[in-house]
PDB file of C-alpha atoms in Angstrom:
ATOM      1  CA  UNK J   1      77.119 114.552  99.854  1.00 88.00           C
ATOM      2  CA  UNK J   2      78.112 112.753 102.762  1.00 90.00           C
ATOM      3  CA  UNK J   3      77.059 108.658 103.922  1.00 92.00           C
ATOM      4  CA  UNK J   4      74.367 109.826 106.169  1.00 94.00           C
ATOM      5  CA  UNK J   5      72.659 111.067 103.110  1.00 95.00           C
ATOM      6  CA  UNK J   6      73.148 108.294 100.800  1.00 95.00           C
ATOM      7  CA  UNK J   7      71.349 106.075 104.171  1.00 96.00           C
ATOM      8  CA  UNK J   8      68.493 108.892 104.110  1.00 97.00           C
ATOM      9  CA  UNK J   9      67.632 108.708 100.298  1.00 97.00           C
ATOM     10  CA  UNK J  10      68.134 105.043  99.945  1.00 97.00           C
ATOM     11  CA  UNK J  11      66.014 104.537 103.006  1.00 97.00           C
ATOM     12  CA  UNK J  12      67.990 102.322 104.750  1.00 98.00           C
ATOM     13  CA  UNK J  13      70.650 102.703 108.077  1.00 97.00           C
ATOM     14  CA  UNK J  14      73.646 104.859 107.705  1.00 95.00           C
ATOM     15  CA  UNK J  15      75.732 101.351 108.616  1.00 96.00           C
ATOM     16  CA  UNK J  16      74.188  99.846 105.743  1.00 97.00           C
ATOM     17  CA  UNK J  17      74.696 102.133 103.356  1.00 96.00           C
ATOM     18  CA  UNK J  18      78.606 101.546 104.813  1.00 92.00           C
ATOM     19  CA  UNK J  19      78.255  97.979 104.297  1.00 93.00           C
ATOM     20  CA  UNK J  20      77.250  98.431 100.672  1.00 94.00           C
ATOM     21  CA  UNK J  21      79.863 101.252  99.827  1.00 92.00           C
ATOM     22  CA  UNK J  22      82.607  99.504 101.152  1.00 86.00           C
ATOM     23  CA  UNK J  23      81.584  96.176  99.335  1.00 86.00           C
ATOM     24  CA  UNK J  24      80.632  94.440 102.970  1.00 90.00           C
ATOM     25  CA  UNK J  25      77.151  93.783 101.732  1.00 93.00           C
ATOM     26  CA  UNK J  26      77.648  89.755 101.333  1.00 93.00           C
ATOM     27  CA  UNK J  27      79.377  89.827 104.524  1.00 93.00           C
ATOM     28  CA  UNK J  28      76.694  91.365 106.407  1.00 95.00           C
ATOM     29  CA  UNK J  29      74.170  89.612 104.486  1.00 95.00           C
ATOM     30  CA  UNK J  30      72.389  92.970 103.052  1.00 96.00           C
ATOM     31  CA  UNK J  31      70.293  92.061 100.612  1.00 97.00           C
ATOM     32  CA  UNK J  32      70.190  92.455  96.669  1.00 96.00           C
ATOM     33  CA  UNK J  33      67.549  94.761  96.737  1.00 97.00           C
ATOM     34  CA  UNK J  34      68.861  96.772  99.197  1.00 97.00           C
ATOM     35  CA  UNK J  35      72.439  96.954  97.727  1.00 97.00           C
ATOM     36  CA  UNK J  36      70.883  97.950  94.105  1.00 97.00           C
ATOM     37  CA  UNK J  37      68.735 100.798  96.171  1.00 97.00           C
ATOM     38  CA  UNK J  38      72.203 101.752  98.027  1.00 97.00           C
ATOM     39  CA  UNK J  39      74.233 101.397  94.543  1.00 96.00           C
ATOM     40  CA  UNK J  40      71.182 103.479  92.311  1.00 97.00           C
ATOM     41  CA  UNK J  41      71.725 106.680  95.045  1.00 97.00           C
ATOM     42  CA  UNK J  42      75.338 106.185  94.847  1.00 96.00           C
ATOM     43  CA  UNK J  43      75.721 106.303  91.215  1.00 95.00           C
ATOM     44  CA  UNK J  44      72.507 109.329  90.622  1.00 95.00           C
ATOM     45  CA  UNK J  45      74.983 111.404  93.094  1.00 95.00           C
ATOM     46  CA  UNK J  46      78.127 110.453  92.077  1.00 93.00           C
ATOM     47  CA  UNK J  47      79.443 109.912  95.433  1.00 93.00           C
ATOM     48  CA  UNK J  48      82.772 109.161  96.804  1.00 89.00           C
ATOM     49  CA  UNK J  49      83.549 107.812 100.219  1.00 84.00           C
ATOM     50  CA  UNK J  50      86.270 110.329 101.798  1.00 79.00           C
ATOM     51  CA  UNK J  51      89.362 108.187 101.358  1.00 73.00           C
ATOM     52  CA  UNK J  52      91.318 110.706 103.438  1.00 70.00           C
ATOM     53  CA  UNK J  53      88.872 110.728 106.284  1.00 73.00           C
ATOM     54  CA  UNK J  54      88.709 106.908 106.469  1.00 74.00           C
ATOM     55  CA  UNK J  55      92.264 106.121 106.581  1.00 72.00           C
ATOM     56  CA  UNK J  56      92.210 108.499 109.791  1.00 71.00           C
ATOM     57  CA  UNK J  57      89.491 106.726 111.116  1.00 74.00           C
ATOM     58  CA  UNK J  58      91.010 103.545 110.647  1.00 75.00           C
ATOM     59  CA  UNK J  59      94.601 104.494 111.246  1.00 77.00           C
ATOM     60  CA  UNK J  60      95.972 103.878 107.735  1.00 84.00           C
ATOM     61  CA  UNK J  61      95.717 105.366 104.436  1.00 86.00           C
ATOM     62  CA  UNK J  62      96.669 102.582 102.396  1.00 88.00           C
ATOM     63  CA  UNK J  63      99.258 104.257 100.457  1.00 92.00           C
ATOM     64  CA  UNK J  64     102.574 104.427 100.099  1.00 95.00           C
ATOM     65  CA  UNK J  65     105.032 107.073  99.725  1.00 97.00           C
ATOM     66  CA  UNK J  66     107.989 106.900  97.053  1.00 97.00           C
ATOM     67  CA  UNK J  67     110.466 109.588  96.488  1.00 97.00           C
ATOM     68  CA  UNK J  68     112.824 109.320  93.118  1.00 96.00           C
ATOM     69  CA  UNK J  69     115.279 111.592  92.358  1.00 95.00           C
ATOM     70  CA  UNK J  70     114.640 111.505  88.566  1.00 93.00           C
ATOM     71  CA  UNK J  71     110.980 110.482  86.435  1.00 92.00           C
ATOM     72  CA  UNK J  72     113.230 110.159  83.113  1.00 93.00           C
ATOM     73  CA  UNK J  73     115.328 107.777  84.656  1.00 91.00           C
ATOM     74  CA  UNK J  74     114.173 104.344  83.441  1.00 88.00           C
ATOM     75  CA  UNK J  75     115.583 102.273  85.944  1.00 86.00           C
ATOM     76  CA  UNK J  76     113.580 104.313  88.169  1.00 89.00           C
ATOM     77  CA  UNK J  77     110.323 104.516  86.141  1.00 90.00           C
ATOM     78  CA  UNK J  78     110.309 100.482  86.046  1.00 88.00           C
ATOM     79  CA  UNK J  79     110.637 100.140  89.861  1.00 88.00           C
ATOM     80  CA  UNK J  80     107.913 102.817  90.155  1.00 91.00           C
ATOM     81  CA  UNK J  81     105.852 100.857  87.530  1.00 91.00           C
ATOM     82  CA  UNK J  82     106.447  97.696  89.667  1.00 89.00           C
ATOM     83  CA  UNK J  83     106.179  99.097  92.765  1.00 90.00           C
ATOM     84  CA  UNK J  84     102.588 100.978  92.063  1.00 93.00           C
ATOM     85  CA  UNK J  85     101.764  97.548  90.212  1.00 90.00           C
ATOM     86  CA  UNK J  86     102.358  95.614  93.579  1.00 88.00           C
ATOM     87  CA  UNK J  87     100.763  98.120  95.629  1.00 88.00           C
ATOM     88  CA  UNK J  88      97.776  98.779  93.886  1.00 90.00           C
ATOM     89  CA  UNK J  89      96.975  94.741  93.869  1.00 88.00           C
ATOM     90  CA  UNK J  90      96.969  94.882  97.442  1.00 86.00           C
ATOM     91  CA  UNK J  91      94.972  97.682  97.376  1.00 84.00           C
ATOM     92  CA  UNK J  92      97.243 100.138  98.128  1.00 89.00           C
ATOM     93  CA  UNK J  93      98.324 104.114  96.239  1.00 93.00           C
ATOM     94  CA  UNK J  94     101.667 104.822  95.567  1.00 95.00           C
ATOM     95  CA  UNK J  95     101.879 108.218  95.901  1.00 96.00           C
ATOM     96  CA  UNK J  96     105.500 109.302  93.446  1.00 97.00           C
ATOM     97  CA  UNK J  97     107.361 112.632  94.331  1.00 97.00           C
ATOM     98  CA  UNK J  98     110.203 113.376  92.325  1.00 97.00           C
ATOM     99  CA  UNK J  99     113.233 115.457  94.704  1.00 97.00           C
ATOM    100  CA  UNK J 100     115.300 116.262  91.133  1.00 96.00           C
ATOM    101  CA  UNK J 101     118.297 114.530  93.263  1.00 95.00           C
ATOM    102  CA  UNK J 102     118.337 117.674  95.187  1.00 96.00           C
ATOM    103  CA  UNK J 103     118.348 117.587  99.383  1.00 96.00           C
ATOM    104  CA  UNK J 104     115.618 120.158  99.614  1.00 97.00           C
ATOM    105  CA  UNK J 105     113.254 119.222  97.526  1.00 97.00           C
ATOM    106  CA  UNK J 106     113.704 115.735  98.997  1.00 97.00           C
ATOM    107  CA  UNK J 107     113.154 116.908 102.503  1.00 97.00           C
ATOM    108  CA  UNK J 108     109.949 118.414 101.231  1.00 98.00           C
ATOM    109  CA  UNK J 109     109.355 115.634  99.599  1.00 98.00           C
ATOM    110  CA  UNK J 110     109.171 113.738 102.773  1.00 97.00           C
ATOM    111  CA  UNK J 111     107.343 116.201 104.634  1.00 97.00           C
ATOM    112  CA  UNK J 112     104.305 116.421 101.947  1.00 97.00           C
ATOM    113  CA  UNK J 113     104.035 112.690 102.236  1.00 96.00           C
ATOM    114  CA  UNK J 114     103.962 112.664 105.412  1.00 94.00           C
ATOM    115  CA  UNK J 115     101.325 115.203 105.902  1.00 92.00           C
ATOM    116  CA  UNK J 116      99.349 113.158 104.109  1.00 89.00           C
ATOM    117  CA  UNK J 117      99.446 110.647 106.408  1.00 89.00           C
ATOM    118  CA  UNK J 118     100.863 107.895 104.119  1.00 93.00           C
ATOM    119  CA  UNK J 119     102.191 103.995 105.764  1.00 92.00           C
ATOM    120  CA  UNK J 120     105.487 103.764 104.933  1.00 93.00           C
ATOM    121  CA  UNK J 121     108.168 105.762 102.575  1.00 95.00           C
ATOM    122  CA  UNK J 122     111.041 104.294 100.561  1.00 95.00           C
ATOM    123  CA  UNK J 123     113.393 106.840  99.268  1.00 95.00           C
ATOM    124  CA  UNK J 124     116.081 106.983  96.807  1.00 94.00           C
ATOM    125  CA  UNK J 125     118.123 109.876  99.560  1.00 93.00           C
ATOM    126  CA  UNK J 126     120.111 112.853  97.749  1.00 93.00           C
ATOM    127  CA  UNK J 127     121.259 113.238 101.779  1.00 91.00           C
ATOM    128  CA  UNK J 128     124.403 111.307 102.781  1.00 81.00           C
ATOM    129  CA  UNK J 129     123.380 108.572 105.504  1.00 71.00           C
ATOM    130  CA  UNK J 130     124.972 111.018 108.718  1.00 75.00           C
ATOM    131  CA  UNK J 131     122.443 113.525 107.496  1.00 85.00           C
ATOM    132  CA  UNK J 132     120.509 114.603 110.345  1.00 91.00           C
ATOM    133  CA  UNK J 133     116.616 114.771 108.603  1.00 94.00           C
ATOM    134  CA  UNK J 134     115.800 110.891 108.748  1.00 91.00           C
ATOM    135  CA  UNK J 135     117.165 110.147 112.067  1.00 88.00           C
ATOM    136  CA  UNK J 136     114.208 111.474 114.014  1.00 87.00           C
ATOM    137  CA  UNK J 137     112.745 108.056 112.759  1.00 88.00           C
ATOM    138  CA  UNK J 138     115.832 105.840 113.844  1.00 85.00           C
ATOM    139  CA  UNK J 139     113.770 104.403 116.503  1.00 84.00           C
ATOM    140  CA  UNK J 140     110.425 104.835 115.239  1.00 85.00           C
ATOM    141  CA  UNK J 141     108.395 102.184 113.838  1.00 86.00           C
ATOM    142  CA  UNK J 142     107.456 104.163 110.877  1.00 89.00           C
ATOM    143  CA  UNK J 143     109.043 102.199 107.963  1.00 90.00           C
ATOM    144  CA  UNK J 144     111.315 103.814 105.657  1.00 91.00           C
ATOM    145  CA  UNK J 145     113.214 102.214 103.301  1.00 90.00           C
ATOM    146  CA  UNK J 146     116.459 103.255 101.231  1.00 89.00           C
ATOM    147  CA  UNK J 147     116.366 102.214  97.613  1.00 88.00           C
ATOM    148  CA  UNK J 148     119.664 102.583  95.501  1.00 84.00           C
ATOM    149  CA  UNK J 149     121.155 104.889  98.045  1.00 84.00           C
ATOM    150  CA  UNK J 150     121.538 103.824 101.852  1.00 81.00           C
ATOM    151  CA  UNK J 151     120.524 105.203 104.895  1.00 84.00           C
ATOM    152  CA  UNK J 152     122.053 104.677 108.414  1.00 80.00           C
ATOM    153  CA  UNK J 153     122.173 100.913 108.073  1.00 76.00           C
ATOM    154  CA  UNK J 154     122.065 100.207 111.591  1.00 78.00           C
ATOM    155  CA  UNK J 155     117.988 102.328 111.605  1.00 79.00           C
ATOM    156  CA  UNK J 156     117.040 101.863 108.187  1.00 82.00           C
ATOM    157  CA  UNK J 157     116.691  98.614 105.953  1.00 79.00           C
ATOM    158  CA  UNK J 158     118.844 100.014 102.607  1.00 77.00           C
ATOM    159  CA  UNK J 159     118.578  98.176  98.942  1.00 76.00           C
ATOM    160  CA  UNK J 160     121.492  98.859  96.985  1.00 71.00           C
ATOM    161  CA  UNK J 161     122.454  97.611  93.769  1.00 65.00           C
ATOM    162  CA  UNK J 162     121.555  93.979  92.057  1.00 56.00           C
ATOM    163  CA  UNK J 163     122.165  92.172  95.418  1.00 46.00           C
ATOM    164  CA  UNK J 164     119.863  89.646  95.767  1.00 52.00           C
ATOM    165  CA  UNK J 165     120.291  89.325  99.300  1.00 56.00           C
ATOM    166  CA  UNK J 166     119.369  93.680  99.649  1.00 48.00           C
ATOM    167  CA  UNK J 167     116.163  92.392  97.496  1.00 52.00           C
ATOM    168  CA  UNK J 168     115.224  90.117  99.851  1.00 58.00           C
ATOM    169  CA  UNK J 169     115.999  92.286 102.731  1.00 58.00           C
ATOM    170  CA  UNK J 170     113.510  94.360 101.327  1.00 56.00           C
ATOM    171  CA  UNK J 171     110.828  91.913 101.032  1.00 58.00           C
ATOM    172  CA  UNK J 172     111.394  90.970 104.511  1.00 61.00           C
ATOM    173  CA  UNK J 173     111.515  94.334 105.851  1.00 59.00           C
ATOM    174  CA  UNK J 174     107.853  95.443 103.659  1.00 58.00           C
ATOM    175  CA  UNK J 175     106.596  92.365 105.486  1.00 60.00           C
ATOM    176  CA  UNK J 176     106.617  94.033 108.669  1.00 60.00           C
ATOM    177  CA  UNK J 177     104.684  97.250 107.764  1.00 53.00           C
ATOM    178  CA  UNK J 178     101.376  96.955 109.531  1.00 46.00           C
ATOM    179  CA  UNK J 179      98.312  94.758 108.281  1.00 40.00           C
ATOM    180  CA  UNK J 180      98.749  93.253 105.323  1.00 35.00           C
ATOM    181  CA  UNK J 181     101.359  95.105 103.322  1.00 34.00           C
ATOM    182  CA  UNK J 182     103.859  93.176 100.900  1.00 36.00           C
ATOM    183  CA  UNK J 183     104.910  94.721  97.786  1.00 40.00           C
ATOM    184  CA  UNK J 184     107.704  92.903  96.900  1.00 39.00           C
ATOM    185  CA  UNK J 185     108.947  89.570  96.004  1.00 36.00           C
ATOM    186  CA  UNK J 186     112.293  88.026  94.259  1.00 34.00           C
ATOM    187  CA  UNK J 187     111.463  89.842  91.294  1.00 37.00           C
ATOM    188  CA  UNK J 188     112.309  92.856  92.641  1.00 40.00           C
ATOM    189  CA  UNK J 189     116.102  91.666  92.965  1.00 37.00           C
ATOM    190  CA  UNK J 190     115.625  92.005  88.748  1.00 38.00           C
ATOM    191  CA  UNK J 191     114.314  95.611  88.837  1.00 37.00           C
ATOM    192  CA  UNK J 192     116.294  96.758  91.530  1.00 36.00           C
ATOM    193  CA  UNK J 193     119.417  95.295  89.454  1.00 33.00           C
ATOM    194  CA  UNK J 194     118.239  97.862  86.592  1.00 33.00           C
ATOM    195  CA  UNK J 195     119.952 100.438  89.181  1.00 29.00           C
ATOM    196  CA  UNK J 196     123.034 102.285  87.788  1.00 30.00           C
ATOM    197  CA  UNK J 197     125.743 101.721  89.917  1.00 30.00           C
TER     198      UNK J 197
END
């Protein structure tokens, strides 16, 4: 079922119905009425708006790709858990691919995210930081960020360790992803220093 339906069988505009879906109906001062007659189609269909269309349409996806090379790691599971926590409260998806510390899989890794269009990736690298595969974004504005393992330093904004200051690098750096994205604060120095060394 797509939008122009849901506008059809609730009887109002296709913008509307947008307005409602996307919880702009205050905003646009659509009334109750009309955003229980929206709501009452959405819920008898079950409908979804494409998230995967939208993001194209609006240039982002709102998630966030994060490659670890191990899930039973626990240091890495709790920066996962506090990195997904962050994102989602910002109302972003943190998308978690696991490369099993192995270069391929990593690089594939990458590539999946990628493909699905996400805003930014920060990677825990199996690759050593002359490895060719990240520099094709040396001077591209697409953020990626090293976590526990650097990346060419003088491209790539690299955490490493329980340094408070790399914490706060990475704050700084997240800042600059575009819209409204922060995920991190001076906690993080306390999960990142969960990190073996």
């Amino acid at each position: 079922m797509k939008l122009d339906e849901i506008a059809r069988l609730a009887g109002v505009s296709r913008t509307t119905a947008s307005y409602v879906i996307n919880g702009k109906a205050k905003q646009y001062r659509v009334s109750d009425k009309t955003v229980e007659k929206v709501m009452a189609v959405v819920r008898e269909h079950n409908y979804h708006p494409n998230a995967v269309a939208a993001g194209l349409r609006a240039g982002r996806t709102r998630s966030i790709g994060l490659v670890i090379p191990d899930l039973e790691n626990t240091s890495y599971t709790r920066i996962a858990n506090y990195l997904e926590r962050q994102a989602r409260q910002r109302g972003y998806q943190l998308l978690i691919a696991c490369s099993e510390d192995q270069p391929d899989n990593e690089m594939r890794c990458i590539e999946h995210l990628l493909q699905r269009q996400v805003d930014a990736i920060i990677v825990s690298t199996s690759l050593p930081p002359e490895h060719p595969f990240y520099q094709r974004w040396a001077n591209d504005p697409f953020p990626i960020v090293a976590l526990d393992r650097a990346l060419d330093r003088e491209h790539f904004t690299s955490v490493v360790g329980a340094d408070q200051d790399d914490a706060e690098m990475l704050a700084a750096e997240l800042r600059t992803f575009p819209g409204e994205t922060v995920l991190i604060s001076r906690r993080a120095a306390g999960a990142v220093g969960e990190l073996p060394a």
